[in-house]
Short mmCIF file of C-alpha atoms and ligand atoms in Angstrom, two decimals:
data_model
loop_
_atom_site.label_atom_id
_atom_site.label_comp_id
_atom_site.label_asym_id
_atom_site.label_seq_id
_atom_site.Cartn_x
_atom_site.Cartn_y
_atom_site.Cartn_z
CA MET C 1 3.40 14.14 2.97
CA GLY C 2 6.81 15.31 1.93
CA LYS C 3 9.73 12.88 1.43
CA GLY C 4 13.27 12.99 3.00
CA VAL C 5 16.55 10.95 2.04
CA ARG C 6 18.21 10.96 5.30
CA SER C 7 21.28 8.52 4.85
CA LYS C 8 22.87 6.46 2.30
CA ASN C 9 23.01 3.76 4.87
CA ILE C 10 24.11 0.92 2.50
CA ASN C 11 25.30 -1.43 5.15
CA GLN C 12 22.84 -4.08 3.70
CA MET C 13 24.47 -4.40 0.45
CA ASN C 14 25.73 -8.03 -0.32
CA SER C 15 28.27 -9.31 -2.55
CA MET C 16 26.40 -8.41 -5.61
CA ASP C 17 26.08 -4.96 -4.62
CA LYS C 18 22.43 -5.33 -4.24
CA VAL C 19 20.59 -3.86 -1.28
CA VAL C 20 18.30 -6.31 0.52
CA LEU C 21 14.70 -4.89 1.18
CA THR C 22 12.16 -6.55 2.97
CA LEU C 23 8.58 -5.94 1.93
CA ALA C 24 6.60 -5.39 5.20
CA THR C 25 3.44 -7.02 4.48
CA THR C 26 1.61 -10.36 4.74
CA ASN C 27 -0.68 -9.35 2.19
CA LEU C 28 -0.10 -11.08 -1.21
CA GLY C 29 -1.90 -8.53 -3.27
CA LYS C 30 0.26 -5.71 -2.08
CA PHE C 31 3.55 -7.88 -2.26
CA LYS C 32 2.56 -8.45 -5.94
CA GLU C 33 2.08 -4.92 -6.83
CA PHE C 34 5.38 -3.83 -5.04
CA ASP C 35 7.48 -6.75 -6.91
CA GLN C 36 6.25 -5.18 -10.14
CA PHE C 37 6.94 -1.66 -9.15
CA LEU C 38 10.63 -2.44 -7.91
CA SER C 39 11.42 -5.06 -10.56
CA ASP C 40 14.07 -2.97 -12.30
CA PHE C 41 15.75 -1.77 -9.32
CA PRO C 42 19.14 -3.44 -8.03
CA LEU C 43 17.36 -4.96 -4.93
CA ILE C 44 16.90 -8.18 -3.43
CA LEU C 45 13.34 -8.47 -2.18
CA LYS C 46 12.45 -10.58 0.71
CA SER C 47 8.98 -11.16 2.46
CA GLN C 48 8.47 -10.82 6.06
CA PRO C 49 7.81 -13.80 8.38
CA GLN C 50 4.06 -14.93 7.57
CA ASP C 51 3.50 -15.35 11.32
CA PHE C 52 4.92 -12.25 12.69
CA GLU C 53 2.21 -9.46 12.91
CA VAL C 54 2.97 -5.91 13.70
CA GLU C 55 0.45 -3.98 15.67
CA GLU C 56 -1.00 -0.96 13.82
CA THR C 57 -1.21 1.43 16.92
CA GLY C 58 -0.87 4.44 14.87
CA SER C 59 -3.69 6.99 14.44
CA SER C 60 -2.78 7.82 10.66
CA PHE C 61 -1.70 6.00 7.56
CA ALA C 62 1.65 7.61 7.94
CA GLU C 63 2.11 6.69 11.64
CA ASN C 64 1.30 2.89 10.75
CA ALA C 65 3.69 2.88 7.63
CA ARG C 66 6.49 4.30 9.91
CA ILE C 67 5.69 1.65 12.88
CA LYS C 68 5.60 -1.27 10.45
CA SER C 69 8.69 -0.33 8.34
CA ILE C 70 10.57 0.21 11.50
CA ALA C 71 9.58 -2.96 13.14
CA ILE C 72 10.34 -5.21 10.14
CA ALA C 73 13.67 -3.39 9.31
CA ASN C 74 14.79 -4.05 12.94
CA LEU C 75 13.51 -7.68 12.90
CA MET C 76 15.08 -8.64 9.59
CA GLY C 77 18.25 -6.57 9.85
CA THR C 78 17.40 -5.10 6.22
CA TRP C 79 15.79 -2.09 4.72
CA ALA C 80 11.99 -2.58 5.02
CA LEU C 81 9.27 -1.07 2.70
CA ALA C 82 5.85 -0.95 4.43
CA ASP C 83 2.70 0.55 2.99
CA ASP C 84 -0.14 1.36 5.21
CA SER C 85 -3.24 1.95 3.06
CA GLY C 86 -7.03 1.99 2.88
CA LEU C 87 -10.38 3.05 1.52
CA CYS C 88 -12.05 6.22 2.78
CA VAL C 89 -15.86 6.61 2.15
CA GLU C 90 -17.07 10.32 2.15
CA ALA C 91 -20.60 9.27 3.58
CA LEU C 92 -19.00 7.10 6.27
CA SER C 93 -17.04 10.15 7.53
CA GLY C 94 -13.69 8.66 5.95
CA ALA C 95 -14.41 4.93 7.30
CA PRO C 96 -12.99 2.44 7.18
CA GLY C 97 -9.89 4.30 6.66
CA ILE C 98 -7.01 3.13 8.69
CA TYR C 99 -9.32 0.42 9.71
CA SER C 100 -9.74 -1.11 6.18
CA SER C 101 -8.33 -4.50 6.84
CA ARG C 102 -10.03 -4.84 10.17
CA TYR C 103 -13.77 -3.92 9.04
CA ALA C 104 -14.92 -7.24 8.92
CA ASN C 105 -13.51 -10.90 8.89
CA ASN C 106 -12.72 -11.36 5.35
CA ASP C 107 -12.84 -9.30 1.90
CA VAL C 108 -16.27 -10.56 1.27
CA GLU C 109 -17.86 -9.48 4.45
CA ARG C 110 -15.86 -6.13 4.37
CA ILE C 111 -17.30 -5.40 1.03
CA GLN C 112 -20.90 -6.37 2.16
CA ARG C 113 -20.61 -4.08 5.27
CA ILE C 114 -19.75 -1.12 2.94
CA LEU C 115 -22.51 -1.69 0.56
CA ASN C 116 -25.04 -2.09 3.32
CA GLU C 117 -23.76 1.05 5.00
CA LEU C 118 -24.18 3.06 2.02
CA GLU C 119 -27.58 1.45 0.88
CA SER C 120 -29.53 4.49 1.21
CA SER C 121 -26.74 6.89 0.39
CA SER C 122 -26.56 8.64 -3.12
CA ASN C 123 -23.23 9.93 -2.18
CA ARG C 124 -20.92 7.14 -3.15
CA SER C 125 -17.46 9.22 -3.16
CA ALA C 126 -14.53 7.65 -1.98
CA TYR C 127 -10.60 7.28 -2.24
CA PHE C 128 -7.86 5.04 -1.70
CA VAL C 129 -4.80 6.43 0.23
CA SER C 130 -1.31 4.59 0.35
CA ASN C 131 1.50 5.65 2.73
CA ILE C 132 4.87 4.16 1.88
CA CYS C 133 7.54 4.20 4.18
CA ILE C 134 11.40 2.78 3.84
CA ALA C 135 13.12 2.39 7.04
CA ALA C 136 16.74 0.96 7.87
CA PRO C 137 17.66 -1.02 11.09
CA GLY C 138 18.11 1.47 14.03
CA ASN C 139 14.74 3.09 13.69
CA GLU C 140 15.92 5.19 10.63
CA ILE C 141 13.30 6.55 8.30
CA LEU C 142 14.85 6.73 4.68
CA LEU C 143 11.91 7.72 2.67
CA GLN C 144 8.24 8.44 3.11
CA VAL C 145 5.60 9.29 0.66
CA ASP C 146 1.75 9.08 -0.16
CA GLY C 147 -0.54 8.80 -2.94
CA ARG C 148 -4.28 8.89 -3.35
CA CYS C 149 -6.79 7.41 -5.95
CA GLU C 150 -10.24 9.08 -6.24
CA GLY C 151 -13.51 7.11 -7.37
CA ARG C 152 -16.80 5.90 -6.12
CA ILE C 153 -18.41 2.99 -4.36
CA THR C 154 -20.47 0.86 -6.79
CA HIS C 155 -23.77 -0.65 -5.97
CA ALA C 156 -22.40 -4.28 -6.38
CA PRO C 157 -19.24 -5.99 -6.83
CA ARG C 158 -17.65 -6.00 -10.54
CA GLY C 159 -14.57 -7.63 -11.78
CA LEU C 160 -12.09 -10.63 -10.77
CA GLU C 161 -8.61 -8.79 -10.53
CA GLY C 162 -6.94 -7.46 -7.49
CA PHE C 163 -7.67 -7.86 -3.89
CA GLY C 164 -9.66 -6.32 -1.00
CA TYR C 165 -12.13 -3.72 -1.89
CA ASP C 166 -11.02 -3.66 -5.71
CA PRO C 167 -14.52 -4.86 -6.81
CA ILE C 168 -16.53 -1.99 -5.52
CA PHE C 169 -14.19 0.83 -6.11
CA GLU C 170 -14.71 2.45 -9.55
CA VAL C 171 -11.66 4.74 -10.58
CA ASN C 172 -12.99 8.30 -11.69
CA GLY C 173 -12.91 9.04 -15.40
CA THR C 174 -12.52 5.03 -16.25
CA GLY C 175 -16.00 3.61 -15.76
CA LEU C 176 -13.85 0.58 -14.37
CA THR C 177 -13.33 -0.96 -10.79
CA PHE C 178 -10.01 -1.89 -9.77
CA ALA C 179 -11.26 -5.42 -10.05
CA GLU C 180 -11.92 -4.81 -13.80
CA MET C 181 -8.72 -3.30 -14.77
CA PRO C 182 -5.60 -5.04 -16.06
CA LYS C 183 -2.82 -4.66 -13.56
CA PHE C 184 -0.84 -2.13 -15.45
CA GLN C 185 -3.75 0.36 -15.36
CA LYS C 186 -4.28 -0.42 -11.76
CA ASN C 187 -0.57 0.24 -11.21
CA LYS C 188 -0.45 3.45 -13.00
CA LEU C 189 -3.94 4.93 -11.65
CA GLY C 190 -3.71 3.51 -8.30
CA HIS C 191 -2.79 4.91 -4.87
CA ARG C 192 0.28 2.71 -4.42
CA GLY C 193 1.42 3.40 -7.97
CA LYS C 194 1.01 7.15 -7.42
CA ALA C 195 2.79 6.99 -4.02
CA PHE C 196 5.64 4.80 -5.47
CA SER C 197 6.13 7.02 -8.53
CA LYS C 198 6.92 9.89 -5.92
CA LEU C 199 9.66 8.08 -4.21
CA GLU C 200 11.17 6.38 -7.28
CA THR C 201 13.96 9.11 -7.95
CA SER C 202 14.87 9.27 -4.42
CA LEU C 203 15.11 5.55 -4.02
CA ARG C 204 17.31 5.43 -6.99
CA GLU C 205 19.50 8.37 -5.42
CA LEU C 206 19.59 6.19 -2.21
CA LEU C 207 20.73 3.29 -4.16
CA GLY C 208 23.73 5.31 -5.86
CA ASN C 209 21.68 6.53 -9.01
CA CYS C 210 21.29 3.05 -10.27
P1 IMP N 1 -3.07 -2.59 5.90
O1 IMP N 1 -2.40 -3.86 5.58
O2 IMP N 1 -3.29 -2.31 7.31
O3 IMP N 1 -2.27 -1.34 5.11
O4 IMP N 1 -4.50 -2.76 5.26
C1 IMP N 1 -4.93 -2.20 4.00
C2 IMP N 1 -6.34 -2.66 3.77
O5 IMP N 1 -6.85 -1.77 2.88
C3 IMP N 1 -6.32 -4.00 2.95
O6 IMP N 1 -6.44 -5.22 3.70
C4 IMP N 1 -7.57 -3.80 2.00
O7 IMP N 1 -8.68 -4.16 2.58
C5 IMP N 1 -7.47 -2.31 1.78
N1 IMP N 1 -6.93 -2.04 0.53
C6 IMP N 1 -5.57 -1.32 0.52
N2 IMP N 1 -5.09 -1.12 -0.64
C7 IMP N 1 -6.07 -1.79 -1.51
C8 IMP N 1 -6.25 -2.00 -2.89
O8 IMP N 1 -5.41 -1.68 -3.55
N3 IMP N 1 -7.58 -2.44 -3.37
C9 IMP N 1 -8.43 -3.16 -2.34
N4 IMP N 1 -8.16 -2.84 -1.12
C10 IMP N 1 -7.10 -2.23 -0.72
#
């Protein structure tokens, strides 16, 4: 996925010359990661209303990220950053993929479902994808990038950090699941961190080379 800077659209600046950016997620784990990635940008971060759900009707991570960022930018009247992400398991033909958050009722059940489905499989290869989109009110896409992290599904959950599928995803070359890593290591090696590093320069340009 390429990235494109379409406009400087800096209508959203406040008196401190900081742009307001709403993080289009109700997932606390994602919110915390973006809060860290964006900590040294001249942005005022807001959260979206917890009871506002955007229907993910797209058929790809990219499409869903655009749908969510545009909906929240229009709702809030600010720039909005959305990430659509998920786990793709090779032996399950890429499932759960864009349905990762809907694969079962909660994280414990989602993890158990993957472990059950892979029980007899020796192919444990999997990867996480993150597609990040920043939109401005008026259906304007400012930036869009994606990132990927390769790994394998463990035979049992390990570790206590993170969220979602972190305890069963071991990152290639580390011997550690995301849930066993310190935050800085997940931020560096993870799919969201990799996607974010692709948009960092363009975001600084959009913000007037801060
Ligand atoms: P989304 O909110 O539709 O993008 O759903 C993403 C879902 O994918 C989350 O609810 C998690 O189940 C899973 N997911 C995405 N990123 C991660 C991660 O970094 N660790 C663990 N699970 C993740």
